[in-house]
Short mmCIF file of C-alpha atoms in Angstrom, two decimals:
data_model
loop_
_atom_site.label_atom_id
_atom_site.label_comp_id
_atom_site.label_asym_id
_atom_site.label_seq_id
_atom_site.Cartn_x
_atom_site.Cartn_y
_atom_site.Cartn_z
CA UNK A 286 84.00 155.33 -173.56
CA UNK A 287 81.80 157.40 -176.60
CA UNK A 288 79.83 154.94 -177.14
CA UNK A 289 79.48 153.12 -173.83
CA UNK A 290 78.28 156.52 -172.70
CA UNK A 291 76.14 156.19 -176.23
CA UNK A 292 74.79 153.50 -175.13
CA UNK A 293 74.00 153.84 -171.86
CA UNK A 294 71.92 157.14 -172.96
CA UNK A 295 70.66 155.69 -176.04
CA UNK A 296 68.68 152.63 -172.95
CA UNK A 297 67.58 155.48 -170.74
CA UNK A 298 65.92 157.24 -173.97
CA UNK A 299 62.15 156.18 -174.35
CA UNK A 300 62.05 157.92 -178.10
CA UNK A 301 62.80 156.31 -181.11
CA UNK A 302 65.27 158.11 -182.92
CA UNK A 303 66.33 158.49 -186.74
CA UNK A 304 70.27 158.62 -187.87
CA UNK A 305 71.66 159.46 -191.36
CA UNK A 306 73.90 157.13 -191.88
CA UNK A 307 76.58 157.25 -194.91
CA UNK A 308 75.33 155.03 -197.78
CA UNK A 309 78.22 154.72 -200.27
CA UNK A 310 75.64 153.30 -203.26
CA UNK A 311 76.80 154.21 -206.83
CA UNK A 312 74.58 154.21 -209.69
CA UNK A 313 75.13 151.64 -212.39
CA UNK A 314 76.78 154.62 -214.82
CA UNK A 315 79.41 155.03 -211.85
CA UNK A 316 80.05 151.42 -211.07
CA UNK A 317 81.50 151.13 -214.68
CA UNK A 318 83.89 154.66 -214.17
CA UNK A 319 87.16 154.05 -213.87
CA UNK A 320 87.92 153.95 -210.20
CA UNK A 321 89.44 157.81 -209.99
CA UNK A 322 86.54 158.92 -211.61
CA UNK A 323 84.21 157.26 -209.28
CA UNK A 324 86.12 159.15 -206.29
CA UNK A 325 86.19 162.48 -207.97
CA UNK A 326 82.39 162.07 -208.52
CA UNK A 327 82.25 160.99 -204.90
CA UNK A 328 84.14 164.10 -203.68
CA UNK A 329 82.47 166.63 -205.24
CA UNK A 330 78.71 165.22 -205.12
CA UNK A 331 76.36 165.83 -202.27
CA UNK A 332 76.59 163.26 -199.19
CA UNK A 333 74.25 160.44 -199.98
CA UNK A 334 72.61 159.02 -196.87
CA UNK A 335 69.94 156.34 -196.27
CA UNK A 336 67.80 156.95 -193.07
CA UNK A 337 68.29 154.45 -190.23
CA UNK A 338 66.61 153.77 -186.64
CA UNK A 339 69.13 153.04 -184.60
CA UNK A 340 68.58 154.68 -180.67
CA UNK A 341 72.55 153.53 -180.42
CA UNK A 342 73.84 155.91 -183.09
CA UNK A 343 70.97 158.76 -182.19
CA UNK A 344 72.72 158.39 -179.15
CA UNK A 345 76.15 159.13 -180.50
CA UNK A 346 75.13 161.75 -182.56
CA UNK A 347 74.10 163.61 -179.41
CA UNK A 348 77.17 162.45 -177.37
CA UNK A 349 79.50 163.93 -180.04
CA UNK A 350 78.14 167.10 -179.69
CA UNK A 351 80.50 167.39 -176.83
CA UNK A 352 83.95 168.31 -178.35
CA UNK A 353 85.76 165.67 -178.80
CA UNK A 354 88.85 166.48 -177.91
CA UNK A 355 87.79 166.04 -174.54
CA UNK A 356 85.54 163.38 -175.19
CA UNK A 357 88.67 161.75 -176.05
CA UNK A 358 91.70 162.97 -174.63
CA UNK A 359 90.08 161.47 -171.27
CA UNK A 360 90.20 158.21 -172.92
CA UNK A 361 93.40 158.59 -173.31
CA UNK A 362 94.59 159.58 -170.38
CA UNK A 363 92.59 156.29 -169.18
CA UNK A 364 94.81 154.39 -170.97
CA UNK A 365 97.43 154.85 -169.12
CA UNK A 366 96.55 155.81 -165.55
CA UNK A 367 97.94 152.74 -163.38
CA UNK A 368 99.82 151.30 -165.96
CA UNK A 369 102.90 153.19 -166.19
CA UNK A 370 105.14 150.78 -164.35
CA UNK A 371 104.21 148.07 -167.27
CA UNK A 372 105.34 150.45 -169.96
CA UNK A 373 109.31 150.26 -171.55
CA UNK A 374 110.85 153.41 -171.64
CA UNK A 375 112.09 153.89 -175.48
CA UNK A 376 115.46 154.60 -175.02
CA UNK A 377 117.19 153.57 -178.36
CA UNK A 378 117.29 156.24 -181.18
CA UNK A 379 115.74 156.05 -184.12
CA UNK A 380 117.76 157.59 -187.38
CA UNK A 381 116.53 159.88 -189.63
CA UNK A 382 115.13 158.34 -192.99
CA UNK A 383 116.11 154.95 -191.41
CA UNK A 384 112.03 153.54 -191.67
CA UNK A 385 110.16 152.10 -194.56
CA UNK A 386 106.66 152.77 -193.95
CA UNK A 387 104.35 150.28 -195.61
CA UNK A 388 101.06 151.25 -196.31
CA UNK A 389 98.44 148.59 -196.58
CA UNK A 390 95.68 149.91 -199.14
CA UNK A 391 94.23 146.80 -200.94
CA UNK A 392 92.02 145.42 -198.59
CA UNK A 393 88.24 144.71 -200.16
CA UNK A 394 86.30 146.36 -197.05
CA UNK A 395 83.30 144.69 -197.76
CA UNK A 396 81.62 145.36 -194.13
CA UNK A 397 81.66 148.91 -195.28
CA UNK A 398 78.92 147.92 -197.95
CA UNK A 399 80.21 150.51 -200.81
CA UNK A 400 80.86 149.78 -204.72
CA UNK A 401 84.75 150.54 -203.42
CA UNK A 402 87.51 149.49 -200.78
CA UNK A 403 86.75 151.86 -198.03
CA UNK A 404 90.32 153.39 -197.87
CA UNK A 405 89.11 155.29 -201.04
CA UNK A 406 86.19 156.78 -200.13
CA UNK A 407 86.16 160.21 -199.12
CA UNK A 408 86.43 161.48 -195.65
CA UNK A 409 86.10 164.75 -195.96
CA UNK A 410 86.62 165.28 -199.33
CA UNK A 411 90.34 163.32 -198.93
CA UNK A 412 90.24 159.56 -199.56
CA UNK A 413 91.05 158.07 -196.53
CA UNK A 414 93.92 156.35 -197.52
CA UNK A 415 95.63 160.11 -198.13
CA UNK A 416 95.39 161.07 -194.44
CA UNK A 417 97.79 158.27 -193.62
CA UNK A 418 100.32 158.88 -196.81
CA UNK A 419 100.34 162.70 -195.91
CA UNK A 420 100.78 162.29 -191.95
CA UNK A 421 103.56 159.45 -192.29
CA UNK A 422 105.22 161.74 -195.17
CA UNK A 423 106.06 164.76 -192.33
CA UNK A 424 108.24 162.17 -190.08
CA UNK A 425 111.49 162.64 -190.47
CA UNK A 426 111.92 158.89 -189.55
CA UNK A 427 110.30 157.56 -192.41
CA UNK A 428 112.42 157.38 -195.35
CA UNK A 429 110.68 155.75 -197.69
CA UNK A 430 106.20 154.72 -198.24
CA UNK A 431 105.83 151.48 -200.02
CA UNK A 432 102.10 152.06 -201.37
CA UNK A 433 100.48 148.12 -201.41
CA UNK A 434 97.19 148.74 -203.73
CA UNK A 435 95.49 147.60 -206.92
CA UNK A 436 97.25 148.72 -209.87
CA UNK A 437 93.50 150.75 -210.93
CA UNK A 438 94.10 152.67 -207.42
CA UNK A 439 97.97 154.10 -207.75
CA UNK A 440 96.86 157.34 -209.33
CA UNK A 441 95.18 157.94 -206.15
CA UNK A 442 98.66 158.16 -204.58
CA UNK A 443 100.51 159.57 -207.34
CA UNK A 444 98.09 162.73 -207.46
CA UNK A 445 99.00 163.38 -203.49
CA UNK A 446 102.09 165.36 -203.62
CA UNK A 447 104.83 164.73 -200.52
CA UNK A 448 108.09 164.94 -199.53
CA UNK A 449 108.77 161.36 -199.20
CA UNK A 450 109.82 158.70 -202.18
CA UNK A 451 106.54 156.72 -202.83
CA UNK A 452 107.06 153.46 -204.07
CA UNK A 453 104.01 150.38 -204.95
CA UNK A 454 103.52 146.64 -204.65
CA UNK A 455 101.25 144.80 -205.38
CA UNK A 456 98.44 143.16 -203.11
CA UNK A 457 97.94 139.44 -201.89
CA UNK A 458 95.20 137.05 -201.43
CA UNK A 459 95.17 137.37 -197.82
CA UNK A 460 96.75 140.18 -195.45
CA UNK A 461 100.19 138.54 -194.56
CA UNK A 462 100.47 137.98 -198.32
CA UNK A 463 100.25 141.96 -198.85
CA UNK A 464 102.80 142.76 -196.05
CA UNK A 465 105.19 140.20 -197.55
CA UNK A 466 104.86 142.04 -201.05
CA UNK A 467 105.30 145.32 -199.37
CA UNK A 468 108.56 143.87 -197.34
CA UNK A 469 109.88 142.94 -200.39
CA UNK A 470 110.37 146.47 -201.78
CA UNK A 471 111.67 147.59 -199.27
CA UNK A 472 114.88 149.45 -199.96
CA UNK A 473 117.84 147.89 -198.65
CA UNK A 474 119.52 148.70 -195.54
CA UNK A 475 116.24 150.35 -194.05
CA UNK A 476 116.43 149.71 -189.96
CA UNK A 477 112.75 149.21 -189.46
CA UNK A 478 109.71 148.39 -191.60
CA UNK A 479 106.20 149.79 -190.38
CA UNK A 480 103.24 148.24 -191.35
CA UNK A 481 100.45 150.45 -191.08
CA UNK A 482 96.64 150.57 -192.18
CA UNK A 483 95.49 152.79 -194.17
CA UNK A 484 92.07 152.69 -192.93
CA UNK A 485 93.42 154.24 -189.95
CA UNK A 486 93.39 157.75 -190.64
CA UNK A 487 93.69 159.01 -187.22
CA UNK A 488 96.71 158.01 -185.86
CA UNK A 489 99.09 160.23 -183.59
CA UNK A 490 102.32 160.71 -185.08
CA UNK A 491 104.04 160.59 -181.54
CA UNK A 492 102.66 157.60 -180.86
CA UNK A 493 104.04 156.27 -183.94
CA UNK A 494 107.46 157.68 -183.17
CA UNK A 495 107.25 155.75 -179.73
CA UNK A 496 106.98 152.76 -181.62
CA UNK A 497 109.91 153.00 -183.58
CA UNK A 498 111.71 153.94 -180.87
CA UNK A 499 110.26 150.41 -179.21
CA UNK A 500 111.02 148.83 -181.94
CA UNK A 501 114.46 149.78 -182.51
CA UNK A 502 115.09 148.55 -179.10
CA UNK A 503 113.10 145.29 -178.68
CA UNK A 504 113.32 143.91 -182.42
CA UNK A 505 109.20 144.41 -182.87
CA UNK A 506 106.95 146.90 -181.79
CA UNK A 507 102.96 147.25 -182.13
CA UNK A 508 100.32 150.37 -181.20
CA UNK A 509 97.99 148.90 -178.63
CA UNK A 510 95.54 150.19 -175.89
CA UNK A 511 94.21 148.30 -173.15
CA UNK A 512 90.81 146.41 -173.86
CA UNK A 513 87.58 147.76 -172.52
CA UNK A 514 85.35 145.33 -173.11
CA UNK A 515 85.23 141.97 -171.27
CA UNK A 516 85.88 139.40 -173.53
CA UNK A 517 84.87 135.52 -172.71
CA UNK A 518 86.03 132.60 -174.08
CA UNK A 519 83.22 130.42 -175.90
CA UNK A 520 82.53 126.59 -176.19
CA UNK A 521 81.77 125.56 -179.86
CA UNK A 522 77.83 125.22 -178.49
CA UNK A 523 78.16 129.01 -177.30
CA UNK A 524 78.18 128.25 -173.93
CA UNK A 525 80.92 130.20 -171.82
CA UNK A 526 84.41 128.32 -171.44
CA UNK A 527 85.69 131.19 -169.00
CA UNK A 528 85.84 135.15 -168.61
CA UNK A 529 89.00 136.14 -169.57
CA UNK A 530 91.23 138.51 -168.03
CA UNK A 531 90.83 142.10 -169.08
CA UNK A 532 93.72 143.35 -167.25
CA UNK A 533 95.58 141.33 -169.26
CA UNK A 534 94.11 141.72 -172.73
CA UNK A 535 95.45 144.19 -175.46
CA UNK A 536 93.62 145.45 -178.63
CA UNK A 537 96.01 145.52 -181.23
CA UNK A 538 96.41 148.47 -183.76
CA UNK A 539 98.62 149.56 -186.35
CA UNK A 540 101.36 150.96 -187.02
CA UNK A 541 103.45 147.71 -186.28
CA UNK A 542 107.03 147.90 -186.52
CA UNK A 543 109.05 145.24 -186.81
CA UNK A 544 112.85 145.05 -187.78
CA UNK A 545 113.41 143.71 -191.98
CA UNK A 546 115.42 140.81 -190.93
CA UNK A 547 113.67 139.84 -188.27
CA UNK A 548 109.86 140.01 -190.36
CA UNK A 549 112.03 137.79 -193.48
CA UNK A 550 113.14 134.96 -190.94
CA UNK A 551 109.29 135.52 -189.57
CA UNK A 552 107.71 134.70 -193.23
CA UNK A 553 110.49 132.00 -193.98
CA UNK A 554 108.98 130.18 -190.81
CA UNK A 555 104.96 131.06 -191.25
CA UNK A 556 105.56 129.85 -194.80
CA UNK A 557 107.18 126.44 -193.63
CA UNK A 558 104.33 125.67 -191.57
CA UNK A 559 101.67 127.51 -193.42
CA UNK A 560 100.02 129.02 -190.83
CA UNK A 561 97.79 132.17 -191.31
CA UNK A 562 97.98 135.34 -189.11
CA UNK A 563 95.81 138.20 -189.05
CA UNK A 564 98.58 141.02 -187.95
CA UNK A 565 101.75 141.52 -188.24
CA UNK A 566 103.63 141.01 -185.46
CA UNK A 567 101.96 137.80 -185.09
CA UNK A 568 105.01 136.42 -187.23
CA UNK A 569 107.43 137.08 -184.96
CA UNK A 570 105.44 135.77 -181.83
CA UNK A 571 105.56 132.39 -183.74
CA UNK A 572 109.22 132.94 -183.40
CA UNK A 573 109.45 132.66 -180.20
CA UNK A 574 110.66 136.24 -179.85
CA UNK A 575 109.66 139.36 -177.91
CA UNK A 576 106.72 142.23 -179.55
CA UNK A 577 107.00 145.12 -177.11
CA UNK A 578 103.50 147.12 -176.86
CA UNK A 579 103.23 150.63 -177.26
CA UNK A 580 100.64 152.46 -175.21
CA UNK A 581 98.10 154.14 -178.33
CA UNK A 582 95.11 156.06 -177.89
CA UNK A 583 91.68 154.73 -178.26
CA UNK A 584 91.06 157.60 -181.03
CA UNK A 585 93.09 155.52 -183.63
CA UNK A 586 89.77 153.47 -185.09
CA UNK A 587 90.11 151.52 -188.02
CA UNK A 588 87.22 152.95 -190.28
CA UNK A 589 85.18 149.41 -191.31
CA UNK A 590 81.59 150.50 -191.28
CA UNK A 591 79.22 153.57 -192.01
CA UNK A 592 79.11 154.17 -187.87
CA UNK A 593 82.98 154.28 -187.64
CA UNK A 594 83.32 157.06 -190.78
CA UNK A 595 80.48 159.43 -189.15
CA UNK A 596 82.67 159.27 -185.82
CA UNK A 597 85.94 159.56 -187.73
CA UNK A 598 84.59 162.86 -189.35
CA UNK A 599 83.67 164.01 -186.10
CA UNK A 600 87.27 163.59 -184.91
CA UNK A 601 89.07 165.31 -187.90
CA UNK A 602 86.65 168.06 -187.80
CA UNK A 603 87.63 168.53 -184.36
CA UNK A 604 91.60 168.01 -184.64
#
């Protein structure tokens, strides 16, 4: 709703307007830093910023002046006006120290445009990949945070003190590939594993603990909210096919939570047929079995471009 609202102003504005936008551009001394030093550098440099014409984002910027809270707590509560009745009432408990959270941090983020992944850079001053390691660390749920990163990246973690064992794995060539590294250290008799981005900084720990709870009864769980955009199916010549159904039409997000043995059998099966999935929970739909969806909030973004880290540090400010 932000940035429809962005929008819409941004068409009824006859200026043209200029937006400092992040530009994450190292030098050629701090490409060849090791990659700590090139986020300590980072941190404690002045923000570097290109200027960009954009009436979209000039629009924003003026939108966000409104707290945003509000902005986005009525989002929310959007979400989930008039569909209440759809919605699973978590009833089954989930036991203390019985998750195993699994943090995806080895992604390349190259729609970001920086000289590093985007979970690293600094939101701010924290990497963003620490907002999600700290926040996960204070449920009592979670047991355990398997860390999935690049070797060059672990003292990133290891530097972030919490209260929760932090173990690593190693990343894959593709996504499914890293969850299946992080699933295999996982500690053994954990009830649920819960795959979560790491360029998702925002998430709502209550919402996460509704998805467990989902989880724990249904076999899979995911963090979803309705879709607000109407979506149509294309011919390969771009022509429209059809307009799909929006009522019907979830956008996924993360954390997804999935019980061990059910993800294994999931993997044994996607490996067997070699197909290639983009989330999790896609594994056990090829399964034939049931995902239940979580109602999330629209203010869990996954930071991917410049746009979505100058909204993202509107939010925290604001939290």
């Amino acid at each position: 709703d932000t940035i429809a609202r962005a929008t819409k102003a941004s068409d009824s504005s006859t200026r043209s307007h200029t937006h400092a936008l992040p530009c994450f551009e190292l030098s050629s001394a701090h490409r060849r830093l090791p990659p700590r030093e090139r986020i300590t550098r980072l941190r404690s440099s002045s923000v570097v910023v290109v200027r960009k014409k954009t009436n979209t984002m000039a629009a924003v910027s003026a939108s966000l002046v409104t707290p945003a809270r509000s902005l986005f707590a009525g989002s929310r509560r959007r979400a989930t006006t008039g569909r209440r009745a759809m919605r699973c009432v978590a009833a089954a408990a989930v036991e203390k120290d019985s998750v195993s959270l699994v943090l995806l941090a080895g992604g390349v983020g190259k729609r970001m445009g920086a000289d590093m992944p985007k979970q690293y850079l600094p939101l701010l001053g924290t990497p963003i990949a620490l907002y999600s390691l700290k926040k996960f660390a204070e449920m009592e749920e979670v047991g355990e945070i398997v860390v999935v990163c690049d070797p060059s990246y672990r003292d990133v973690f290891e530097e972030c003190e919490v209260s929760k064992p932090v173990v690593f794995a190693l990343p894959g060539k593709e996504r499914q590939d890293s969850v299946f590294n992080g699933l295999s250290a996982v500690r053994e008799g954990a009830a649920l594993a819960a795959i979560h981005d790491s360029a998702r900084p925002l998430v709502d720990l209550k919402d996460a603990a509704r998805c467990f709870a989902d989880a724990m009864e249904h076999g899979a769980a995911v963090l979803a909210v309705p879709c607000k955009a109407t979506v149509k199916e294309a011919n390969p010549d771009l022509s429209i096919a059809k307009t799909l159904d929006r009522s019907k039409l979830w956008e996924m997000q993360t954390p997804q939570v999935i019980k061990p043995d059910l993800l294994k059998r999931g993997f044994e099966l996607v490996n067997e047929k070699g197909y290639e999935v983009t989330d999790d929970v896609s594994i056990v739909e090829f399964m034939g079995e049931r995902v239940q969806i979580t109602e999330g909030s629209y203010v869990n973004i996954k930071v991917t471009t410049p746009e979505d880290m100058f909204i993202a540090e509107r939010l925290l400010t604001e939290q």
